[in-house]
Amino acid sequence: MLNNFATSIFLVDDDVLCLNLYQQFLKQLGYTNVRLFDNGNDCLESLSIHQPDIIFLDYNMDDLNGIDVLKQIKKFNPSITVLFISGQEDIEIAVNAMKQGALDYIVKSSLNTEKMKKIMERIESLVPHALKEPEDKKSLLKRLFS
């Protein structure tokens, strides 16, 4: 199970209403370590500081498009899970995003709390153990020394 408190999530979209809506979906699911960015450059500048586990990324933004941001994210750390959330229902963009390393391409109009829950469950089934709930240190020490 993902550790909702420790899992670091970036939401990147130039539409502030969408950012707040996605943040609410995640908050309802118990995710509290969520940072919002209204452009790709700010997201990229924050990668080394906050080291996100998951990034939800819009395609069509003013400064850089999502594919350009995705390429930089994957260059920085290929293990960051990136999902596109876009108003664009263009299959070519979706295919290109997946080729560049995005896990999924979600159309904005289809996103709600239940779909976000399914997305997070899917990520949970695919992520490395580093994102899993850490084992209780006391019980680990007890087993080691008993």
PDB file of C-alpha atoms in Angstrom:
ATOM      1  CA  MET A   1       0.000   0.000   0.000  1.00  0.00           C
ATOM      2  CA  LEU A   2       1.280   3.479  -0.833  1.00  0.00           C
ATOM      3  CA  ASN A   3       2.237   5.556   2.167  1.00  0.00           C
ATOM      4  CA  ASN A   4      -0.185   8.456   1.659  1.00  0.00           C
ATOM      5  CA  PHE A   5       1.760  10.756   4.001  1.00  0.00           C
ATOM      6  CA  ALA A   6       5.199  10.081   2.550  1.00  0.00           C
ATOM      7  CA  THR A   7       4.288   9.791  -1.132  1.00  0.00           C
ATOM      8  CA  SER A   8       5.314  13.065  -2.769  1.00  0.00           C
ATOM      9  CA  ILE A   9       3.009  14.144  -5.590  1.00  0.00           C
ATOM     10  CA  PHE A  10       3.335  17.060  -8.019  1.00  0.00           C
ATOM     11  CA  LEU A  11       0.294  18.403  -9.876  1.00  0.00           C
ATOM     12  CA  VAL A  12       1.268  20.482 -12.921  1.00  0.00           C
ATOM     13  CA  ASP A  13      -1.422  22.361 -14.857  1.00  0.00           C
ATOM     14  CA  ASP A  14      -1.819  25.974 -15.949  1.00  0.00           C
ATOM     15  CA  ASP A  15      -5.523  25.776 -15.045  1.00  0.00           C
ATOM     16  CA  VAL A  16      -5.715  26.647 -11.329  1.00  0.00           C
ATOM     17  CA  LEU A  17      -9.251  25.260 -11.016  1.00  0.00           C
ATOM     18  CA  CYS A  18      -8.063  21.866 -12.279  1.00  0.00           C
ATOM     19  CA  LEU A  19      -5.086  21.930  -9.899  1.00  0.00           C
ATOM     20  CA  ASN A  20      -7.342  22.527  -6.918  1.00  0.00           C
ATOM     21  CA  LEU A  21      -9.830  19.891  -8.060  1.00  0.00           C
ATOM     22  CA  TYR A  22      -7.108  17.219  -8.449  1.00  0.00           C
ATOM     23  CA  GLN A  23      -5.652  18.198  -5.079  1.00  0.00           C
ATOM     24  CA  GLN A  24      -9.090  17.674  -3.500  1.00  0.00           C
ATOM     25  CA  PHE A  25      -9.408  14.231  -5.127  1.00  0.00           C
ATOM     26  CA  LEU A  26      -6.025  13.226  -3.680  1.00  0.00           C
ATOM     27  CA  LYS A  27      -6.811  14.746  -0.286  1.00  0.00           C
ATOM     28  CA  GLN A  28     -10.035  12.694  -0.108  1.00  0.00           C
ATOM     29  CA  LEU A  29      -7.866   9.612  -0.689  1.00  0.00           C
ATOM     30  CA  GLY A  30      -5.511  10.618   2.139  1.00  0.00           C
ATOM     31  CA  TYR A  31      -2.619  12.039   0.122  1.00  0.00           C
ATOM     32  CA  THR A  32      -1.323  15.166   1.833  1.00  0.00           C
ATOM     33  CA  ASN A  33       2.184  15.635   0.409  1.00  0.00           C
ATOM     34  CA  VAL A  34       0.965  17.344  -2.771  1.00  0.00           C
ATOM     35  CA  ARG A  35       2.587  20.341  -4.453  1.00  0.00           C
ATOM     36  CA  LEU A  36       0.883  22.436  -7.129  1.00  0.00           C
ATOM     37  CA  PHE A  37       2.616  24.051 -10.110  1.00  0.00           C
ATOM     38  CA  ASP A  38       0.941  26.204 -12.728  1.00  0.00           C
ATOM     39  CA  ASN A  39       3.773  25.765 -15.254  1.00  0.00           C
ATOM     40  CA  GLY A  40       6.355  23.225 -16.325  1.00  0.00           C
ATOM     41  CA  ASN A  41       9.433  25.310 -15.499  1.00  0.00           C
ATOM     42  CA  ASP A  42       8.524  25.626 -11.810  1.00  0.00           C
ATOM     43  CA  CYS A  43       7.938  21.874 -11.658  1.00  0.00           C
ATOM     44  CA  LEU A  44      11.335  21.142 -13.209  1.00  0.00           C
ATOM     45  CA  GLU A  45      13.093  23.583 -10.858  1.00  0.00           C
ATOM     46  CA  SER A  46      11.538  21.807  -7.850  1.00  0.00           C
ATOM     47  CA  LEU A  47      12.458  18.237  -8.829  1.00  0.00           C
ATOM     48  CA  SER A  48      15.735  18.098  -6.933  1.00  0.00           C
ATOM     49  CA  ILE A  49      14.341  19.911  -3.876  1.00  0.00           C
ATOM     50  CA  HIS A  50      11.148  17.896  -3.323  1.00  0.00           C
ATOM     51  CA  GLN A  51      11.938  14.669  -5.228  1.00  0.00           C
ATOM     52  CA  PRO A  52       8.399  13.650  -6.212  1.00  0.00           C
ATOM     53  CA  ASP A  53       7.335  10.041  -6.538  1.00  0.00           C
ATOM     54  CA  ILE A  54       4.403  10.810  -8.838  1.00  0.00           C
ATOM     55  CA  ILE A  55       3.701  13.703 -11.216  1.00  0.00           C
ATOM     56  CA  PHE A  56       0.338  14.442 -12.817  1.00  0.00           C
ATOM     57  CA  LEU A  57       1.152  16.586 -15.839  1.00  0.00           C
ATOM     58  CA  ASP A  58      -0.983  18.641 -18.209  1.00  0.00           C
ATOM     59  CA  TYR A  59      -0.072  18.553 -21.901  1.00  0.00           C
ATOM     60  CA  ASN A  60      -1.087  22.001 -23.107  1.00  0.00           C
ATOM     61  CA  MET A  61       0.638  24.683 -21.009  1.00  0.00           C
ATOM     62  CA  ASP A  62       1.880  28.151 -21.916  1.00  0.00           C
ATOM     63  CA  ASP A  63       5.587  27.824 -21.126  1.00  0.00           C
ATOM     64  CA  LEU A  64       6.464  24.252 -22.120  1.00  0.00           C
ATOM     65  CA  ASN A  65       4.191  21.527 -23.392  1.00  0.00           C
ATOM     66  CA  GLY A  66       3.841  18.402 -21.298  1.00  0.00           C
ATOM     67  CA  ILE A  67       6.009  16.254 -23.587  1.00  0.00           C
ATOM     68  CA  ASP A  68       8.949  18.668 -23.144  1.00  0.00           C
ATOM     69  CA  VAL A  69       8.458  18.615 -19.376  1.00  0.00           C
ATOM     70  CA  LEU A  70       8.135  14.813 -19.370  1.00  0.00           C
ATOM     71  CA  LYS A  71      11.452  14.433 -21.226  1.00  0.00           C
ATOM     72  CA  GLN A  72      13.216  16.621 -18.646  1.00  0.00           C
ATOM     73  CA  ILE A  73      11.605  14.743 -15.736  1.00  0.00           C
ATOM     74  CA  LYS A  74      12.702  11.378 -17.141  1.00  0.00           C
ATOM     75  CA  LYS A  75      16.212  12.753 -17.775  1.00  0.00           C
ATOM     76  CA  PHE A  76      16.361  13.890 -14.129  1.00  0.00           C
ATOM     77  CA  ASN A  77      14.979  10.624 -12.693  1.00  0.00           C
ATOM     78  CA  PRO A  78      13.496   7.888 -14.895  1.00  0.00           C
ATOM     79  CA  SER A  79      11.797   6.230 -11.909  1.00  0.00           C
ATOM     80  CA  ILE A  80       9.390   9.135 -11.275  1.00  0.00           C
ATOM     81  CA  THR A  81       5.889   7.991 -12.226  1.00  0.00           C
ATOM     82  CA  VAL A  82       4.355  10.503 -14.656  1.00  0.00           C
ATOM     83  CA  LEU A  83       0.734  10.544 -15.742  1.00  0.00           C
ATOM     84  CA  PHE A  84      -0.738  12.962 -18.245  1.00  0.00           C
ATOM     85  CA  ILE A  85      -4.032  14.645 -17.495  1.00  0.00           C
ATOM     86  CA  SER A  86      -5.106  16.646 -20.500  1.00  0.00           C
ATOM     87  CA  GLY A  87      -8.092  18.218 -22.169  1.00  0.00           C
ATOM     88  CA  GLN A  88      -6.628  17.017 -25.469  1.00  0.00           C
ATOM     89  CA  GLU A  89      -8.314  13.846 -26.718  1.00  0.00           C
ATOM     90  CA  ASP A  90      -5.602  13.424 -29.352  1.00  0.00           C
ATOM     91  CA  ILE A  91      -4.451   9.818 -29.715  1.00  0.00           C
ATOM     92  CA  GLU A  92      -1.107  10.908 -31.219  1.00  0.00           C
ATOM     93  CA  ILE A  93      -0.299  12.988 -28.133  1.00  0.00           C
ATOM     94  CA  ALA A  94      -1.295  10.094 -25.885  1.00  0.00           C
ATOM     95  CA  VAL A  95       0.886   7.621 -27.802  1.00  0.00           C
ATOM     96  CA  ASN A  96       3.819  10.053 -27.798  1.00  0.00           C
ATOM     97  CA  ALA A  97       3.452  10.609 -24.048  1.00  0.00           C
ATOM     98  CA  MET A  98       3.525   6.851 -23.422  1.00  0.00           C
ATOM     99  CA  LYS A  99       6.560   6.437 -25.721  1.00  0.00           C
ATOM    100  CA  GLN A 100       8.365   9.116 -23.690  1.00  0.00           C
ATOM    101  CA  GLY A 101       7.711   7.239 -20.456  1.00  0.00           C
ATOM    102  CA  ALA A 102       4.315   8.374 -19.164  1.00  0.00           C
ATOM    103  CA  LEU A 103       2.424   5.649 -17.325  1.00  0.00           C
ATOM    104  CA  ASP A 104      -1.004   6.795 -18.509  1.00  0.00           C
ATOM    105  CA  TYR A 105      -2.906   9.492 -20.386  1.00  0.00           C
ATOM    106  CA  ILE A 106      -6.149  10.626 -18.742  1.00  0.00           C
ATOM    107  CA  VAL A 107      -8.677  12.960 -20.359  1.00  0.00           C
ATOM    108  CA  LYS A 108      -9.595  15.745 -17.905  1.00  0.00           C
ATOM    109  CA  SER A 109     -13.327  15.447 -18.420  1.00  0.00           C
ATOM    110  CA  SER A 110     -13.242  11.810 -17.265  1.00  0.00           C
ATOM    111  CA  LEU A 111     -11.431  12.441 -13.967  1.00  0.00           C
ATOM    112  CA  ASN A 112     -13.272  12.221 -10.651  1.00  0.00           C
ATOM    113  CA  THR A 113     -12.470  10.912  -7.159  1.00  0.00           C
ATOM    114  CA  GLU A 114     -13.300   7.297  -8.037  1.00  0.00           C
ATOM    115  CA  LYS A 115     -11.124   7.354 -11.161  1.00  0.00           C
ATOM    116  CA  MET A 116      -8.293   8.988  -9.168  1.00  0.00           C
ATOM    117  CA  LYS A 117      -8.603   6.160  -6.622  1.00  0.00           C
ATOM    118  CA  LYS A 118      -8.272   3.572  -9.406  1.00  0.00           C
ATOM    119  CA  ILE A 119      -5.254   5.424 -10.830  1.00  0.00           C
ATOM    120  CA  MET A 120      -3.527   5.465  -7.446  1.00  0.00           C
ATOM    121  CA  GLU A 121      -4.314   1.755  -6.946  1.00  0.00           C
ATOM    122  CA  ARG A 122      -2.790   1.027 -10.351  1.00  0.00           C
ATOM    123  CA  ILE A 123       0.334   2.994  -9.459  1.00  0.00           C
ATOM    124  CA  GLU A 124       0.514   1.106  -6.181  1.00  0.00           C
ATOM    125  CA  SER A 125       0.516  -2.199  -8.041  1.00  0.00           C
ATOM    126  CA  LEU A 126       3.347  -1.039 -10.321  1.00  0.00           C
ATOM    127  CA  VAL A 127       5.653   1.085  -8.141  1.00  0.00           C
ATOM    128  CA  PRO A 128       8.892  -0.172  -6.640  1.00  0.00           C
ATOM    129  CA  HIS A 129       8.994  -1.113  -2.964  1.00  0.00           C
ATOM    130  CA  ALA A 130      10.480   2.281  -2.101  1.00  0.00           C
ATOM    131  CA  LEU A 131       6.972   3.733  -2.274  1.00  0.00           C
ATOM    132  CA  LYS A 132       5.425   1.040  -0.149  1.00  0.00           C
ATOM    133  CA  GLU A 133       4.492   1.523   3.482  1.00  0.00           C
ATOM    134  CA  PRO A 134       7.721   1.177   5.506  1.00  0.00           C
ATOM    135  CA  GLU A 135       7.830  -1.722   7.942  1.00  0.00           C
ATOM    136  CA  ASP A 136       7.489  -0.818  11.607  1.00  0.00           C
ATOM    137  CA  LYS A 137      11.091  -0.351  12.794  1.00  0.00           C
ATOM    138  CA  LYS A 138      10.396  -1.612  16.321  1.00  0.00           C
ATOM    139  CA  SER A 139       8.980  -4.909  15.092  1.00  0.00           C
ATOM    140  CA  LEU A 140      11.896  -5.291  12.689  1.00  0.00           C
ATOM    141  CA  LEU A 141      14.390  -4.715  15.519  1.00  0.00           C
ATOM    142  CA  LYS A 142      12.520  -7.141  17.772  1.00  0.00           C
ATOM    143  CA  ARG A 143      12.729  -9.870  15.141  1.00  0.00           C
ATOM    144  CA  LEU A 144      16.417  -9.187  14.498  1.00  0.00           C
ATOM    145  CA  PHE A 145      17.371  -9.429  18.178  1.00  0.00           C
ATOM    146  CA  SER A 146      15.060 -12.227  19.328  1.00  0.00           C
TER     147      SER A 146
END
